[in-house]
Amino acid sequence: MAASEQLGILGVHSFHYFVHDAERSRVFYEDRFGWHASHRSSAAVTQRTGQTSTVYEAGDVRVAVSTAAAHDGSLDPRAQRWLRRHPDGIGTVSYLVADIDQAWRFLTGRDATPIHGVQETRVGNGSQQGRFRHFSITTALGDVTFRFIQIDDWDGFAPGYEPLPAPTGVVNPMGFTKVDHITCNAQTMAGFKLWLEHVMGMEQCWDIEFHTDDVKQDAEVGTGLRSAVMWDPRSELKFPINEPLQPFFKEGQINKFIEDNHGAGIQHVALEVTDIMKAVQTLRTRGIDFLHTPGNYYDSAPSRLLENGVHTDRIAHKIDDLRGLGILIDGSPVDNYLVQIFLKDAMTTYSDDHAGPFFYELIERRGDQGFGGGNFRALFEAIEREQLEA
């Protein structure tokens, strides 16, 4: 049996985001992204853990936003510990698995380091009982942890979280569907890449290395990077990992992320949407800022796509429409393609270093399940311009 089948990941359950400013997060997720607050940590959990959490969700995407609560000093909440060491950021990624006991045997048999054993919560009576079973492990990505969850007839987010009133009006107006991939930055990718392979059983499916166009002879700034994409074949979840590539190792944006984040971590999460044109149009009216894409990117797009086997007269998106919204496009034979766009990172958006360098990506896949090299370069050149203008 393949490793990914033995681990049995079904998909991403949620990710846990630690923040300094809970109200700022509420405005972002509810007022701008159009998500709804579905659950909140109970008073008992807040008293026991010393932190308050609110879950925001849309489609099959959930983020638990946590911040330290006022307490008598006898507690040291995870949110507080994270924020002593890092700016706002994702500290835990949680996965649904088919069989928690099998996942435990698989991971511990491959030298995973558990934080705690399998824990179980039951609700209901008799044959109507629901179960929430989980355990967590450390990772080779700084202070980020992974959590594995099996749910059986479980209604709700997690033990200790109380449901909030159902939303009124249009639910999920931007059409978010699921997490597509999770991109990480580290000074060296080897540790995390090998950990994903030898502990998690993932496989490498793509790699690239390049220097942004800003790196020219006698240049004083620029970014070189090397990237590999690891994936879990069963769930199709992908983990791109970036590391700096000299010249300008220290000055490049990968190392800058690591310095701003105070260590390796998750750079961005890509979220699938059903209609990226509609989503971007609406998000712009709600005050969301995206990275700028220069006009020459679109001038060369038709010929670049044709080299990849994509005919622009046979696809649903028109280059001029994408140009107007700053959306990127890449593809693969025959006429498979993807469109994507990247938000500005939080610390730039809020002019606040405590907000951290994390950002979101929106992606709509039209048959292409890969990572377009042209768009990969375009992303990092856009970040480069943003940093130079700051």
CSV table of C-alpha atoms in Angstrom, one decimal:
chain,number,residue,atom,x,y,z
A,1,MET,CA,0.0,0.0,0.0
A,2,ALA,CA,1.3,3.4,-0.9
A,3,ALA,CA,2.4,5.7,1.9
A,4,SER,CA,-0.3,8.3,1.3
A,5,GLU,CA,-2.9,5.6,1.5
A,6,GLN,CA,-1.5,4.3,4.8
A,7,LEU,CA,-1.5,7.8,6.3
A,8,GLY,CA,-5.0,8.4,4.9
A,9,ILE,CA,-5.3,12.2,4.7
A,10,LEU,CA,-8.7,13.1,3.4
A,11,GLY,CA,-8.1,16.9,3.2
A,12,VAL,CA,-7.4,19.9,5.3
A,13,HIS,CA,-9.7,20.3,8.3
A,14,SER,CA,-8.6,23.8,9.3
A,15,PHE,CA,-5.6,25.9,10.1
A,16,HIS,CA,-4.9,27.8,13.3
A,17,TYR,CA,-3.9,31.4,13.0
A,18,PHE,CA,-2.4,33.3,16.0
A,19,VAL,CA,-3.0,37.1,16.0
A,20,HIS,CA,-2.4,40.2,18.1
A,21,ASP,CA,-5.6,41.9,16.9
A,22,ALA,CA,-8.7,39.7,16.8
A,23,GLU,CA,-11.0,42.5,15.6
A,24,ARG,CA,-8.8,43.2,12.6
A,25,SER,CA,-9.1,39.5,11.7
A,26,ARG,CA,-12.9,39.7,12.1
A,27,VAL,CA,-13.1,42.6,9.7
A,28,PHE,CA,-10.9,40.8,7.2
A,29,TYR,CA,-12.7,37.5,7.2
A,30,GLU,CA,-16.3,38.7,7.6
A,31,ASP,CA,-16.5,42.1,6.0
A,32,ARG,CA,-13.9,41.6,3.2
A,33,PHE,CA,-13.6,37.9,2.5
A,34,GLY,CA,-17.3,37.3,3.1
A,35,TRP,CA,-16.7,34.3,5.4
A,36,HIS,CA,-18.9,33.8,8.4
A,37,ALA,CA,-18.0,33.1,12.1
A,38,SER,CA,-19.2,29.6,12.7
A,39,HIS,CA,-17.8,28.7,16.1
A,40,ARG,CA,-16.2,30.3,19.2
A,41,SER,CA,-14.3,28.8,22.1
A,42,SER,CA,-16.4,28.3,25.1
A,43,ALA,CA,-15.9,30.2,28.4
A,44,ALA,CA,-14.6,26.9,29.9
A,45,VAL,CA,-12.1,26.4,27.2
A,46,THR,CA,-10.9,30.0,27.4
A,47,GLN,CA,-10.5,29.7,31.1
A,48,ARG,CA,-8.6,26.5,30.8
A,49,THR,CA,-6.3,27.5,27.8
A,50,GLY,CA,-6.0,31.2,28.4
A,51,GLN,CA,-6.9,32.1,24.8
A,52,THR,CA,-10.0,32.9,22.8
A,53,SER,CA,-10.7,31.5,19.4
A,54,THR,CA,-13.2,32.2,16.6
A,55,VAL,CA,-13.6,30.0,13.6
A,56,TYR,CA,-14.3,31.6,10.2
A,57,GLU,CA,-15.3,29.5,7.3
A,58,ALA,CA,-16.4,29.4,3.7
A,59,GLY,CA,-17.0,26.3,1.6
A,60,ASP,CA,-14.6,23.7,2.9
A,61,VAL,CA,-12.1,26.2,4.3
A,62,ARG,CA,-11.9,26.9,8.0
A,63,VAL,CA,-9.5,29.1,10.0
A,64,ALA,CA,-9.4,29.3,13.8
A,65,VAL,CA,-8.2,32.7,14.8
A,66,SER,CA,-6.8,32.8,18.4
A,67,THR,CA,-5.4,35.4,20.7
A,68,ALA,CA,-4.3,35.4,24.3
A,69,ALA,CA,-7.1,36.2,26.8
A,70,ALA,CA,-6.7,38.2,30.0
A,71,HIS,CA,-5.8,35.8,32.9
A,72,ASP,CA,-4.1,35.8,36.2
A,73,GLY,CA,-0.7,34.9,34.9
A,74,SER,CA,-0.8,31.2,35.8
A,75,LEU,CA,-1.3,30.1,32.2
A,76,ASP,CA,1.0,30.4,29.2
A,77,PRO,CA,-1.4,30.0,26.2
A,78,ARG,CA,-0.2,28.7,22.9
A,79,ALA,CA,-1.2,31.9,21.2
A,80,GLN,CA,0.9,33.9,23.7
A,81,ARG,CA,3.9,31.6,23.3
A,82,TRP,CA,3.6,31.9,19.5
A,83,LEU,CA,3.3,35.7,19.5
A,84,ARG,CA,6.3,36.1,21.8
A,85,ARG,CA,8.4,34.4,19.1
A,86,HIS,CA,6.7,35.4,15.9
A,87,PRO,CA,4.3,37.9,14.3
A,88,ASP,CA,0.8,36.8,13.4
A,89,GLY,CA,0.9,33.5,11.5
A,90,ILE,CA,-0.3,30.0,11.1
A,91,GLY,CA,0.9,27.7,13.9
A,92,THR,CA,-1.0,24.6,13.2
A,93,VAL,CA,-2.4,22.8,10.1
A,94,SER,CA,-5.1,20.2,10.9
A,95,TYR,CA,-5.9,17.3,8.6
A,96,LEU,CA,-8.9,14.9,8.4
A,97,VAL,CA,-7.8,11.3,8.2
A,98,ALA,CA,-9.7,8.1,7.5
A,99,ASP,CA,-8.4,6.2,10.5
A,100,ILE,CA,-6.7,7.9,13.4
A,101,ASP,CA,-5.1,4.8,14.8
A,102,GLN,CA,-3.6,3.8,11.4
A,103,ALA,CA,-2.3,7.4,11.0
A,104,TRP,CA,-0.7,7.2,14.5
A,105,ARG,CA,1.0,3.8,13.7
A,106,PHE,CA,2.1,5.1,10.3
A,107,LEU,CA,3.6,8.3,11.6
A,108,THR,CA,5.2,7.0,14.8
A,109,GLY,CA,6.6,4.1,12.8
A,110,ARG,CA,8.4,6.7,10.6
A,111,ASP,CA,9.9,8.6,13.6
A,112,ALA,CA,7.3,11.4,13.9
A,113,THR,CA,7.5,13.2,17.2
A,114,PRO,CA,4.0,13.3,18.9
A,115,ILE,CA,3.1,16.2,21.2
A,116,HIS,CA,0.4,14.1,22.8
A,117,GLY,CA,-1.2,10.7,22.2
A,118,VAL,CA,-4.6,10.1,20.6
A,119,GLN,CA,-7.3,11.9,22.5
A,120,GLU,CA,-11.0,11.3,22.2
A,121,THR,CA,-14.2,13.2,22.9
A,122,ARG,CA,-17.6,11.6,22.7
A,123,VAL,CA,-21.0,13.3,22.6
A,124,GLY,CA,-24.5,11.8,22.6
A,125,ASN,CA,-25.8,8.5,24.0
A,126,GLY,CA,-25.9,4.9,22.8
A,127,SER,CA,-25.8,4.4,19.1
A,128,GLN,CA,-26.1,8.1,18.4
A,129,GLN,CA,-22.7,8.9,19.9
A,130,GLY,CA,-20.3,11.2,17.9
A,131,ARG,CA,-16.6,11.0,18.3
A,132,PHE,CA,-13.8,13.5,17.8
A,133,ARG,CA,-10.3,11.8,17.9
A,134,HIS,CA,-7.0,13.6,17.3
A,135,PHE,CA,-3.3,13.9,18.0
A,136,SER,CA,-0.6,16.4,17.1
A,137,ILE,CA,3.1,16.2,16.1
A,138,THR,CA,5.9,18.6,15.7
A,139,THR,CA,7.3,19.3,12.2
A,140,ALA,CA,10.6,20.3,10.7
A,141,LEU,CA,9.1,23.7,9.8
A,142,GLY,CA,10.0,25.9,12.7
A,143,ASP,CA,7.3,26.1,15.4
A,144,VAL,CA,4.5,24.9,13.0
A,145,THR,CA,2.7,21.7,14.2
A,146,PHE,CA,0.5,19.2,12.4
A,147,ARG,CA,-2.8,17.9,13.8
A,148,PHE,CA,-4.6,14.8,12.6
A,149,ILE,CA,-8.4,14.4,13.2
A,150,GLN,CA,-10.9,11.6,12.7
A,151,ILE,CA,-14.6,12.5,13.2
A,152,ASP,CA,-17.5,10.1,13.4
A,153,ASP,CA,-21.0,11.6,13.4
A,154,TRP,CA,-19.5,14.8,14.8
A,155,ASP,CA,-21.5,18.0,14.4
A,156,GLY,CA,-19.4,21.0,15.0
A,157,PHE,CA,-15.8,22.3,14.7
A,158,ALA,CA,-14.0,20.7,17.7
A,159,PRO,CA,-14.5,19.9,21.4
A,160,GLY,CA,-14.9,23.1,23.4
A,161,TYR,CA,-16.2,25.2,20.5
A,162,GLU,CA,-19.7,26.5,20.6
A,163,PRO,CA,-21.7,27.1,17.4
A,164,LEU,CA,-22.6,30.6,16.5
A,165,PRO,CA,-25.9,31.7,14.7
A,166,ALA,CA,-26.1,30.7,11.1
A,167,PRO,CA,-25.4,33.5,8.7
A,168,THR,CA,-28.2,35.4,6.9
A,169,GLY,CA,-28.2,36.5,3.3
A,170,VAL,CA,-25.8,35.2,0.7
A,171,VAL,CA,-23.4,32.6,2.1
A,172,ASN,CA,-19.8,32.4,0.7
A,173,PRO,CA,-20.3,35.1,-1.9
A,174,MET,CA,-16.7,34.8,-3.2
A,175,GLY,CA,-17.2,31.1,-4.0
A,176,PHE,CA,-14.3,29.7,-1.9
A,177,THR,CA,-14.2,25.9,-2.1
A,178,LYS,CA,-11.1,24.3,-0.5
A,179,VAL,CA,-7.4,24.7,0.3
A,180,ASP,CA,-5.4,24.0,-2.8
A,181,HIS,CA,-1.8,24.2,-1.5
A,182,ILE,CA,0.3,25.5,1.4
A,183,THR,CA,3.6,27.3,0.6
A,184,CYS,CA,6.4,27.4,3.0
A,185,ASN,CA,9.7,29.3,3.2
A,186,ALA,CA,12.9,28.1,4.9
A,187,GLN,CA,16.6,29.0,4.7
A,188,THR,CA,17.1,25.5,3.5
A,189,MET,CA,14.4,23.3,2.1
A,190,ALA,CA,16.2,20.0,2.7
A,191,GLY,CA,15.1,19.5,6.3
A,192,PHE,CA,11.3,20.0,5.7
A,193,LYS,CA,11.4,18.4,2.3
A,194,LEU,CA,13.0,15.2,3.6
A,195,TRP,CA,10.7,15.3,6.7
A,196,LEU,CA,7.6,15.4,4.4
A,197,GLU,CA,9.0,12.5,2.4
A,198,HIS,CA,10.3,10.2,5.1
A,199,VAL,CA,7.9,11.0,7.9
A,200,MET,CA,4.7,12.0,6.1
A,201,GLY,CA,5.3,9.8,3.1
A,202,MET,CA,4.8,12.6,0.5
A,203,GLU,CA,6.3,12.6,-2.9
A,204,GLN,CA,8.0,15.4,-5.0
A,205,CYS,CA,6.0,16.4,-8.0
A,206,TRP,CA,7.7,19.6,-9.3
A,207,ASP,CA,10.7,21.8,-8.8
A,208,ILE,CA,12.1,25.1,-10.2
A,209,GLU,CA,14.9,27.5,-9.6
A,210,PHE,CA,15.5,31.0,-11.0
A,211,HIS,CA,16.5,34.6,-10.3
A,212,THR,CA,14.0,37.4,-10.6
A,213,ASP,CA,14.6,39.8,-13.5
A,214,ASP,CA,15.9,42.3,-10.9
A,215,VAL,CA,19.1,40.2,-10.6
A,216,LYS,CA,21.3,41.5,-13.4
A,217,GLN,CA,25.0,42.1,-13.7
A,218,ASP,CA,26.2,44.6,-11.1
A,219,ALA,CA,22.7,44.7,-9.5
A,220,GLU,CA,22.5,45.5,-5.8
A,221,VAL,CA,19.2,43.8,-5.1
A,222,GLY,CA,17.2,40.8,-6.3
A,223,THR,CA,16.0,37.4,-5.3
A,224,GLY,CA,17.2,33.9,-6.2
A,225,LEU,CA,15.1,31.0,-5.1
A,226,ARG,CA,14.9,27.3,-5.4
A,227,SER,CA,11.5,25.5,-4.9
A,228,ALA,CA,10.3,22.0,-4.7
A,229,VAL,CA,6.6,20.9,-4.5
A,230,MET,CA,5.8,17.9,-2.3
A,231,TRP,CA,2.3,16.3,-2.5
A,232,ASP,CA,0.1,13.7,-0.9
A,233,PRO,CA,-1.3,11.7,-3.8
A,234,ARG,CA,-4.4,10.5,-1.9
A,235,SER,CA,-5.7,14.0,-0.9
A,236,GLU,CA,-3.8,15.8,-3.7
A,237,LEU,CA,-2.7,18.4,-1.2
A,238,LYS,CA,0.5,20.1,-2.2
A,239,PHE,CA,3.3,21.7,-0.2
A,240,PRO,CA,5.6,24.0,-2.2
A,241,ILE,CA,8.8,24.8,-0.3
A,242,ASN,CA,11.1,27.8,-1.1
A,243,GLU,CA,14.7,28.4,-0.1
A,244,PRO,CA,17.0,31.3,-1.0
A,245,LEU,CA,19.4,30.9,-3.9
A,246,GLN,CA,22.5,33.1,-4.1
A,247,PRO,CA,23.4,35.7,-5.2
A,248,PHE,CA,21.7,38.0,-2.7
A,249,PHE,CA,20.9,35.1,-0.3
A,250,LYS,CA,20.5,37.5,2.6
A,251,GLU,CA,18.9,40.3,0.7
A,252,GLY,CA,16.4,38.2,-1.2
A,253,GLN,CA,12.7,38.0,-0.3
A,254,ILE,CA,12.8,34.4,1.0
A,255,ASN,CA,15.3,35.3,3.6
A,256,LYS,CA,13.4,38.5,4.3
A,257,PHE,CA,10.3,36.5,5.0
A,258,ILE,CA,12.2,34.3,7.4
A,259,GLU,CA,13.6,37.4,9.2
A,260,ASP,CA,10.2,39.1,9.3
A,261,ASN,CA,8.6,35.8,10.5
A,262,HIS,CA,11.4,35.2,13.0
A,263,GLY,CA,12.0,31.8,11.5
A,264,ALA,CA,10.8,29.4,8.8
A,265,GLY,CA,7.1,29.1,8.3
A,266,ILE,CA,4.0,29.2,6.1
A,267,GLN,CA,4.3,32.0,3.5
A,268,HIS,CA,0.8,31.7,2.0
A,269,VAL,CA,-2.2,29.4,1.6
A,270,ALA,CA,-3.8,29.1,-1.8
A,271,LEU,CA,-7.6,28.9,-1.8
A,272,GLU,CA,-9.7,27.6,-4.7
A,273,VAL,CA,-12.6,29.7,-5.9
A,274,THR,CA,-15.3,28.8,-8.4
A,275,ASP,CA,-15.1,32.1,-10.3
A,276,ILE,CA,-11.9,34.1,-9.8
A,277,MET,CA,-13.1,37.0,-12.0
A,278,LYS,CA,-16.2,37.6,-9.9
A,279,ALA,CA,-14.3,37.1,-6.6
A,280,VAL,CA,-11.5,39.6,-7.5
A,281,GLN,CA,-13.9,42.2,-8.7
A,282,THR,CA,-15.9,42.0,-5.5
A,283,LEU,CA,-12.9,41.8,-3.2
A,284,ARG,CA,-11.4,44.9,-4.8
A,285,THR,CA,-14.6,46.8,-4.0
A,286,ARG,CA,-14.3,45.6,-0.4
A,287,GLY,CA,-10.8,47.0,0.0
A,288,ILE,CA,-8.6,43.9,-0.6
A,289,ASP,CA,-5.2,44.8,-2.1
A,290,PHE,CA,-3.5,42.5,-4.6
A,291,LEU,CA,0.0,42.4,-5.9
A,292,HIS,CA,0.5,44.4,-9.0
A,293,THR,CA,1.2,42.6,-12.3
A,294,PRO,CA,2.8,44.8,-15.1
A,295,GLY,CA,1.3,45.1,-18.5
A,296,ASN,CA,4.1,43.4,-20.3
A,297,TYR,CA,3.2,40.1,-18.5
A,298,TYR,CA,-0.1,40.1,-20.5
A,299,ASP,CA,1.6,41.3,-23.8
A,300,SER,CA,3.6,38.1,-23.8
A,301,ALA,CA,0.9,35.8,-22.4
A,302,PRO,CA,-0.6,34.5,-25.6
A,303,SER,CA,2.7,33.3,-27.1
A,304,ARG,CA,3.9,31.9,-23.7
A,305,LEU,CA,0.6,29.9,-23.3
A,306,LEU,CA,0.8,28.7,-26.9
A,307,GLU,CA,4.3,27.3,-26.2
A,308,ASN,CA,2.6,25.3,-23.4
A,309,GLY,CA,-0.1,24.0,-25.6
A,310,VAL,CA,-2.8,26.4,-24.6
A,311,HIS,CA,-4.7,28.3,-27.3
A,312,THR,CA,-6.2,31.5,-25.9
A,313,ASP,CA,-9.1,31.4,-28.4
A,314,ARG,CA,-10.2,28.1,-26.9
A,315,ILE,CA,-10.3,29.0,-23.2
A,316,ALA,CA,-13.0,30.7,-21.1
A,317,HIS,CA,-10.9,33.6,-19.8
A,318,LYS,CA,-9.9,36.5,-22.1
A,319,ILE,CA,-6.4,38.0,-21.6
A,320,ASP,CA,-7.7,41.6,-21.6
A,321,ASP,CA,-10.2,40.7,-18.9
A,322,LEU,CA,-7.4,39.2,-16.8
A,323,ARG,CA,-5.2,42.2,-17.5
A,324,GLY,CA,-7.9,44.5,-16.1
A,325,LEU,CA,-8.0,42.7,-12.8
A,326,GLY,CA,-4.3,41.7,-12.5
A,327,ILE,CA,-5.0,38.0,-12.6
A,328,LEU,CA,-2.2,35.6,-13.8
A,329,ILE,CA,-2.7,32.7,-16.2
A,330,ASP,CA,-0.6,29.7,-17.0
A,331,GLY,CA,-1.3,26.3,-18.6
A,332,SER,CA,-0.3,22.9,-19.9
A,333,PRO,CA,-1.3,20.7,-22.9
A,334,VAL,CA,-3.9,20.5,-24.2
A,335,ASP,CA,-5.8,23.8,-23.4
A,336,ASN,CA,-5.6,23.1,-19.6
A,337,TYR,CA,-4.8,26.1,-17.6
A,338,LEU,CA,-5.1,27.9,-14.3
A,339,VAL,CA,-5.7,31.5,-13.2
A,340,GLN,CA,-4.5,32.9,-9.9
A,341,ILE,CA,-3.8,36.1,-8.0
A,342,PHE,CA,-2.0,37.0,-4.8
A,343,LEU,CA,-3.0,39.3,-2.0
A,344,LYS,CA,-0.5,41.6,-0.5
A,345,ASP,CA,1.0,40.3,2.7
A,346,ALA,CA,-0.5,41.3,6.0
A,347,MET,CA,2.3,43.5,7.3
A,348,THR,CA,2.3,45.5,4.1
A,349,THR,CA,-1.5,45.7,4.1
A,350,TYR,CA,-1.7,47.0,7.7
A,351,SER,CA,1.7,48.8,7.8
A,352,ASP,CA,2.3,46.8,10.9
A,353,ASP,CA,5.2,44.4,11.4
A,354,HIS,CA,3.2,42.5,14.1
A,355,ALA,CA,0.7,41.5,11.3
A,356,GLY,CA,3.4,39.3,9.8
A,357,PRO,CA,4.4,38.4,6.2
A,358,PHE,CA,1.7,35.8,5.5
A,359,PHE,CA,-0.7,36.2,2.6
A,360,TYR,CA,-3.4,34.4,0.7
A,361,GLU,CA,-3.6,33.3,-3.0
A,362,LEU,CA,-6.8,32.8,-4.9
A,363,ILE,CA,-6.7,30.1,-7.7
A,364,GLU,CA,-9.2,28.7,-10.2
A,365,ARG,CA,-8.1,25.5,-12.0
A,366,ARG,CA,-9.3,24.8,-15.5
A,367,GLY,CA,-7.7,21.3,-15.9
A,368,ASP,CA,-4.2,22.3,-15.0
A,369,GLN,CA,-3.2,20.7,-11.6
A,370,GLY,CA,0.4,21.9,-11.7
A,371,PHE,CA,2.4,25.1,-10.8
A,372,GLY,CA,3.1,27.3,-13.8
A,373,GLY,CA,6.7,28.3,-13.9
A,374,GLY,CA,5.8,31.7,-15.5
A,375,ASN,CA,3.4,32.6,-12.7
A,376,PHE,CA,5.8,31.4,-10.1
A,377,ARG,CA,8.3,33.9,-11.3
A,378,ALA,CA,5.7,36.6,-11.7
A,379,LEU,CA,4.7,36.2,-8.0
A,380,PHE,CA,8.2,36.7,-6.8
A,381,GLU,CA,8.9,39.6,-9.1
A,382,ALA,CA,5.7,41.2,-7.8
A,383,ILE,CA,6.8,40.8,-4.2
A,384,GLU,CA,10.2,42.2,-5.2
A,385,ARG,CA,8.6,45.4,-6.6
A,386,GLU,CA,6.4,45.7,-3.4
A,387,GLN,CA,9.5,45.5,-1.2
A,388,LEU,CA,11.4,48.0,-3.2
A,389,GLU,CA,8.5,50.5,-3.1
A,390,ALA,CA,8.0,50.1,0.7
